[in-house]
């Protein structure tokens, strides 16, 4: 009995240790931590799914569905995978729910500001005015599995929704395996799955202006956590900070707040809404978050935090404010 | 004085004592908090696991390029890198558990791990 008990305890202990894997895909680093009996098989399945979706959505790869749609703008409708149709439909849903603050057709503006490569520049006002004419979500036509952009020069970018959507797909895969828990961090977008070895999950929010974290959120069970901020991709010119999240209606980089974190039950929604909230600023974000049933923690320009009521007691702010 | 325990009872008591001792031992061995260390991954694979107290200069190579990091007074910093954007060298020192320096172009990550009070992951 003793031997068997000892074996079972040690086996369970080994199973509950996380298998940590780091992969590079979706133009970012992805950390996969899975515990439980089938952790190896589950990690393989997750990696495969990420690579598959990356092949479809990566606008840096000429073979991706997104590149094909963009390259054929104003010319042809192109046939794409079901997942591409699905993610575009979800992006359109988020566009409607955020009154256009989340808009995948903003890509020509991101390119104009140099955020598609590394040659950042402040464009002329006339250039912005001209390029804004190429940002029109209604020019994205979907028929069956075919997608077309109406005008040459128009383009879509799934960067603000692809990671969250991929985490949704991963959450569908994990229950097929005998697992204890998992935590997957895809370039800052996190999926927590099951109960952590310590009980609740403790998630750090990166400090927007210094190294380290600005606060910690306690997460119970399975959730999605996404953040948008002005500190990951930006440039400074004449003392002014220009970040990569462009307001689709003004054509200018958003600068109302410095960071916003969304906790939600849907990955795609949390990812897209964090971008939209960053564009909308404090008041409109709180209003929309309450309406949509997601929780948010944001930081204004003075690093003062703001929260939705549902998460107030789960957040521990370390600095700022 | 003669023991009131019979031979069978003694065996059961001994087994119980062993059983409890095993669980205490097992908890102690497996749950002990690990000392802080610096985990370095290149192309996703752990290539170095260095105690944070080991000062020194380390050259890390990947398929894409290489970088040099230093550990000094329980802090880590990238001082040189072959990557084009140099974001890793601009990041400066990291010293807290859970903090990372990631060089995306070189596919090299440097993370401080250890302790029990660390966050599970960080959103950014």
XYZ file of C-alpha atoms in Angstrom:
445
model
C 0.000 0.000 0.000
C 2.803 2.327 0.993
C 4.696 1.706 -2.236
C 1.612 2.244 -4.349
C 0.705 5.457 -2.487
C 4.253 6.726 -2.851
C 4.213 6.005 -6.560
C 0.837 7.700 -7.059
C 1.941 10.793 -5.119
C 5.194 11.150 -7.044
C 3.436 10.519 -10.364
C 0.779 13.143 -9.586
C 3.456 15.567 -8.513
C 5.351 15.043 -11.792
C 2.127 15.434 -13.783
C 1.232 18.662 -12.021
C 4.580 20.264 -12.796
C 4.305 22.590 -15.780
C 5.785 21.629 -19.096
C 7.072 24.976 -20.374
C 7.585 25.523 -24.080
C 8.571 28.712 -25.853
C 7.847 29.200 -29.534
C 8.120 32.127 -31.937
C 5.075 32.685 -34.128
C 2.551 35.460 -34.903
C 5.500 37.888 -34.860
C 5.927 37.421 -31.141
C 7.139 35.066 -28.435
C 4.636 32.551 -27.067
C 5.028 30.756 -23.735
C 2.985 27.594 -23.312
C 2.775 26.128 -19.777
C 0.651 23.022 -19.390
C 0.315 20.620 -16.449
C -1.444 17.270 -16.223
C -1.062 13.759 -17.574
C -1.310 14.637 -21.295
C 0.758 17.836 -21.155
C 3.184 16.743 -23.875
C 0.466 15.821 -26.403
C -1.540 18.942 -25.565
C 1.531 21.166 -26.068
C 2.121 19.600 -29.488
C -1.517 20.162 -30.495
C -1.431 23.787 -29.298
C 1.816 24.477 -31.184
C 0.368 22.978 -34.348
C -2.790 25.122 -34.089
C -0.767 28.318 -33.559
C 1.419 27.605 -36.584
C -1.616 26.785 -38.730
C -3.423 30.019 -37.830
C -0.228 32.046 -38.250
C 0.094 30.768 -41.810
C -3.382 32.157 -42.557
C -3.196 35.500 -40.726
C 0.429 36.678 -40.948
C 0.519 39.752 -43.194
C 4.327 39.538 -43.372
C 4.039 36.220 -45.220
C 3.014 36.591 -48.897
C 1.267 33.202 -48.836
C -1.125 34.054 -46.003
C -4.838 34.629 -46.595
C -4.452 38.196 -45.331
C -1.644 38.978 -47.800
C -3.651 37.470 -50.641
C -6.656 39.659 -49.768
C -4.459 42.781 -49.523
C -2.454 42.054 -52.687
C -5.681 41.628 -54.647
C -7.383 44.759 -53.311
C -9.323 46.493 -56.099
C -8.695 43.511 -58.396
C -9.975 40.068 -57.432
C -11.925 38.234 -54.788
C -9.727 35.539 -53.232
C -10.747 32.236 -51.699
C -9.667 31.870 -48.075
C -9.838 29.290 -45.275
C -12.902 28.985 -43.006
C -10.888 30.308 -40.059
C -10.120 33.489 -41.992
C -13.818 34.014 -42.732
C -14.607 33.388 -39.066
C -12.006 35.809 -37.679
C -13.048 38.532 -40.155
C -16.696 38.074 -39.092
C -15.667 38.441 -35.445
C -13.633 41.534 -36.321
C -16.707 43.057 -37.998
C -18.777 42.267 -34.897
C -16.182 44.089 -32.743
C -16.175 47.028 -35.171
C -19.937 47.422 -34.649
C -19.813 46.994 -30.882
C -17.022 49.568 -30.466
C -18.573 52.107 -32.878
C -15.638 51.686 -35.227
C -12.857 52.151 -32.641
C -11.649 48.641 -33.522
C -11.209 48.535 -37.276
C -9.118 45.959 -39.158
C -9.154 48.162 -42.284
C -6.883 50.705 -40.517
C -3.822 48.981 -42.071
C -3.046 51.700 -44.713
C -2.709 54.257 -41.875
C -0.416 51.963 -39.839
C 1.724 51.632 -42.951
C 1.774 55.410 -43.514
C 3.111 55.957 -39.973
C 5.770 53.307 -40.599
C 4.447 50.751 -38.124
C 4.507 47.977 -40.711
C 8.285 48.187 -40.903
C 10.787 50.015 -38.758
C 10.894 53.337 -40.631
C 8.638 55.397 -38.394
C 7.720 58.909 -39.537
C 5.189 61.623 -38.828
C 3.270 61.986 -42.126
C 2.009 65.247 -43.616
C -1.587 66.201 -42.853
C -2.431 65.855 -46.529
C -1.058 62.316 -46.566
C -3.191 61.376 -43.557
C -6.312 62.850 -45.208
C -5.627 60.920 -48.385
C -4.937 57.644 -46.592
C -8.026 57.860 -44.371
C -10.067 57.476 -47.582
C -8.626 53.974 -47.861
C -9.941 53.041 -44.409
C -13.460 51.809 -44.985
C -14.702 48.590 -43.447
C -17.707 48.560 -45.790
C -15.314 48.002 -48.689
C -14.549 44.560 -47.288
C -16.830 42.238 -49.225
C -17.392 38.633 -48.142
C -19.257 36.122 -50.308
C -19.099 32.512 -49.170
C -15.408 31.790 -48.745
C -14.321 34.640 -51.001
C -13.093 37.993 -49.735
C -12.361 41.187 -51.617
C -11.365 44.744 -50.819
C -13.033 47.187 -53.193
C -10.216 49.720 -53.788
C -6.536 49.364 -54.630
C -4.425 50.381 -51.643
C -6.978 49.207 -49.097
C -5.717 46.577 -46.657
C -6.668 44.666 -43.533
C -4.538 43.803 -40.525
C -5.641 41.138 -38.034
C -2.895 42.050 -35.536
C -5.435 43.413 -33.051
C -7.555 40.254 -32.902
C -5.497 37.261 -34.152
C -3.796 36.443 -30.843
C -7.048 36.544 -28.897
C -8.801 34.455 -31.545
C -5.962 31.914 -31.475
C -6.291 31.647 -27.683
C -10.020 30.915 -28.198
C -9.070 28.062 -30.515
C -6.552 26.775 -27.968
C -9.215 26.837 -25.269
C -11.341 24.578 -27.499
C -8.435 22.116 -27.884
C -7.351 21.784 -24.233
C -10.442 19.903 -22.910
C -9.657 17.056 -25.344
C -6.679 16.172 -23.124
C -6.340 15.006 -19.521
C -4.852 18.180 -18.040
C -4.690 19.927 -14.698
C -4.191 23.499 -15.798
C -2.529 25.677 -18.399
C -1.383 29.240 -18.900
C -0.473 30.509 -22.339
C 1.057 33.917 -22.972
C 0.986 35.022 -26.570
C 2.847 38.309 -26.811
C 1.118 39.643 -23.692
C -2.319 38.113 -24.407
C -2.950 35.435 -21.800
C -5.247 32.436 -21.501
C -5.587 30.896 -18.046
C -7.121 27.428 -18.090
C -8.299 25.497 -15.046
C -7.070 25.973 -11.501
C -3.437 26.997 -11.022
C -1.146 24.866 -8.854
C -1.345 27.691 -6.294
C -5.136 28.102 -6.499
C -5.882 31.416 -8.192
C -3.794 32.781 -11.024
C -1.744 35.893 -10.382
C -1.230 38.026 -13.492
C 1.161 40.984 -13.602
C 0.365 44.113 -15.629
C 3.472 45.559 -17.217
C 4.443 48.995 -15.970
C 3.907 51.305 -18.990
C 6.850 53.564 -18.105
C 9.360 51.420 -16.171
C 10.610 47.865 -15.950
C 8.543 45.425 -13.930
C 4.841 45.324 -13.164
C 2.532 48.170 -12.156
C -0.080 45.891 -10.603
C -1.292 42.331 -10.171
C -4.693 40.832 -10.918
C -6.051 37.730 -9.219
C -7.823 35.546 -11.771
C -10.089 32.656 -10.810
C -10.214 29.766 -13.288
C -10.294 30.115 -17.061
C -10.116 33.668 -18.475
C -8.525 35.751 -21.210
C -6.381 38.777 -20.357
C -5.328 41.291 -23.050
C -3.528 44.603 -22.815
C -3.025 47.496 -25.226
C -0.501 50.192 -24.428
C 1.676 52.889 -25.952
C 4.999 51.397 -24.785
C 5.495 48.303 -26.962
C 5.652 49.798 -30.451
C 6.218 53.551 -30.584
C 8.616 56.281 -31.592
C 9.374 59.688 -30.149
C 9.796 62.740 -32.372
C 10.344 66.290 -31.052
C 9.539 65.039 -27.566
C 6.160 63.598 -28.552
C 5.365 59.891 -28.291
C 3.615 58.280 -31.270
C 2.327 54.739 -30.642
C 1.230 52.021 -33.067
C -2.484 52.094 -32.231
C -3.971 54.507 -34.765
C -7.363 56.068 -34.201
C -9.206 55.046 -37.405
C -11.364 58.190 -37.396
C -8.571 60.781 -37.009
C -5.672 58.910 -38.605
C -3.483 59.847 -35.623
C -1.851 57.603 -33.004
C -4.094 57.305 -29.940
C -2.878 59.130 -26.845
C -5.804 59.370 -24.423
C -4.453 56.740 -21.993
C -1.181 54.787 -21.663
C -2.453 51.243 -21.069
C -5.645 49.232 -20.697
C -6.075 45.590 -19.683
C -9.236 43.614 -20.428
C -10.348 40.450 -18.606
C -12.979 38.556 -20.588
C -14.500 35.163 -21.359
C -13.771 35.448 -25.086
C -10.227 35.839 -26.371
C -10.997 37.591 -29.654
C -13.236 40.088 -27.888
C -10.713 40.910 -25.158
C -7.962 41.411 -27.728
C -10.050 43.631 -30.046
C -11.695 45.552 -27.188
C -8.355 46.364 -25.541
C -7.345 48.109 -28.798
C -10.727 49.883 -28.992
C -10.557 50.972 -25.320
C -7.076 52.359 -25.889
C -8.474 54.484 -28.726
C -11.618 55.539 -26.814
C -9.992 56.632 -23.528
C -11.168 56.295 -19.935
C -14.838 57.359 -19.807
C -16.048 55.718 -23.010
C -14.106 52.530 -22.184
C -15.687 52.178 -18.742
C -19.119 52.753 -20.271
C -18.601 50.186 -23.044
C -16.963 47.656 -20.691
C -19.944 47.784 -18.344
C -22.300 47.375 -21.302
C -20.377 44.406 -22.745
C -19.730 42.560 -19.476
C -15.921 42.695 -19.571
C -13.680 43.934 -16.763
C -10.971 46.524 -17.344
C -8.013 48.091 -15.557
C -6.540 51.132 -17.276
C -3.905 53.771 -16.586
C -4.259 57.397 -17.607
C -1.361 59.639 -18.647
C -0.424 60.313 -14.998
C -0.434 56.546 -14.368
C -3.561 56.869 -12.228
C -5.513 53.603 -12.429
C -9.188 53.215 -13.313
C -11.296 50.036 -13.055
C -14.689 48.523 -13.656
C -16.423 47.652 -10.361
C -16.273 43.892 -10.942
C -12.482 43.773 -10.798
C -11.664 46.473 -8.237
C -11.115 43.974 -5.423
C -9.030 41.622 -7.556
C -6.406 44.214 -8.452
C -3.402 45.154 -6.399
C -1.673 48.293 -7.689
C 1.997 48.460 -6.783
C 3.091 51.792 -8.189
C 1.605 54.812 -9.882
C -1.429 56.811 -8.810
C 6.654 -3.265 31.568
C 5.148 -5.340 28.796
C 3.791 -3.430 25.857
C 0.023 -3.516 25.515
C 0.386 -3.534 21.735
C 0.205 -6.836 19.942
C 2.618 -7.707 17.160
C 0.055 -6.875 14.439
C -0.657 -3.471 16.040
C 3.045 -2.691 16.075
C 3.312 -3.369 12.374
C 0.338 -1.101 11.650
C 1.723 1.696 13.852
C 5.165 1.390 12.219
C 3.617 1.540 8.781
C 1.563 4.602 9.723
C 4.659 6.348 11.074
C 6.548 5.556 7.858
C 3.587 6.702 5.799
C 3.372 10.083 7.555
C 7.164 10.490 7.396
C 7.072 9.845 3.668
C 4.455 12.540 3.058
C 6.368 15.096 5.126
C 9.574 14.242 3.263
C 7.843 14.350 -0.117
C 6.275 17.761 0.604
C 9.602 19.112 1.805
C 11.568 17.898 -1.203
C 9.084 18.905 -3.877
C 7.597 22.110 -2.497
C 10.774 23.793 -1.355
C 11.052 27.198 -2.981
C 13.777 27.263 -5.565
C 16.557 29.830 -5.411
C 16.408 32.638 -7.983
C 17.960 31.707 -11.271
C 18.297 33.083 -14.775
C 16.795 30.847 -17.456
C 18.034 31.570 -20.963
C 16.260 30.100 -23.982
C 17.562 30.144 -27.528
C 15.114 29.212 -30.323
C 12.749 28.000 -27.605
C 15.198 25.624 -25.911
C 16.781 26.216 -22.497
C 20.508 26.720 -23.108
C 21.493 28.108 -19.706
C 20.173 27.980 -16.148
C 22.415 30.220 -14.042
C 21.995 31.104 -10.337
C 21.237 34.843 -10.088
C 24.124 35.211 -7.651
C 26.686 34.010 -10.238
C 28.189 37.231 -11.609
C 29.578 36.932 -15.107
C 29.323 37.640 -18.828
C 27.531 35.122 -21.042
C 27.452 34.832 -24.845
C 24.207 33.290 -26.150
C 23.912 32.088 -29.727
C 20.808 31.230 -31.747
C 20.196 30.338 -35.390
C 19.372 34.008 -36.034
C 22.275 35.725 -34.247
C 23.811 36.220 -30.835
C 23.807 38.455 -27.799
C 25.876 38.999 -24.683
C 24.314 39.420 -21.264
C 25.835 40.121 -17.888
C 24.771 39.127 -14.404
C 25.958 41.523 -11.729
C 24.747 42.085 -8.148
C 21.608 39.933 -8.707
C 20.657 41.893 -11.855
C 20.727 40.935 -15.528
C 21.252 43.090 -18.613
C 21.907 42.566 -22.333
C 24.988 44.575 -23.305
C 25.454 43.583 -26.945
C 23.265 42.030 -29.646
C 23.408 41.368 -33.366
C 19.693 42.210 -33.766
C 18.661 45.231 -35.880
C 16.325 46.981 -33.419
C 18.503 46.639 -30.244
C 15.361 46.672 -28.080
C 16.976 44.049 -25.848
C 19.992 46.219 -25.061
C 17.750 49.268 -24.519
C 15.661 47.437 -21.918
C 18.294 47.816 -19.197
C 18.502 45.807 -15.984
C 15.992 43.225 -14.781
C 16.132 41.891 -11.233
C 12.699 40.663 -10.155
C 11.259 37.167 -10.385
C 9.132 36.806 -13.494
C 10.855 39.628 -15.388
C 12.151 38.879 -18.888
C 14.260 40.362 -21.623
C 13.151 39.037 -24.995
C 15.123 39.546 -28.186
C 12.512 38.737 -30.863
C 14.825 38.956 -33.921
C 17.388 36.627 -32.313
C 14.709 34.451 -30.676
C 16.482 34.550 -27.323
C 14.717 35.050 -23.996
C 16.183 35.707 -20.564
C 13.864 35.196 -17.576
C 14.414 35.425 -13.834
C 12.620 32.592 -12.059
C 12.341 31.246 -8.538
C 10.567 31.984 -5.276
C 6.882 31.512 -4.537
C 5.498 35.036 -4.708
C 6.069 35.516 -8.401
C 3.241 36.251 -10.858
C 2.190 33.365 -13.119
C 2.505 35.528 -16.236
C 2.578 39.186 -17.263
C 0.220 40.935 -19.689
C 1.578 43.726 -21.914
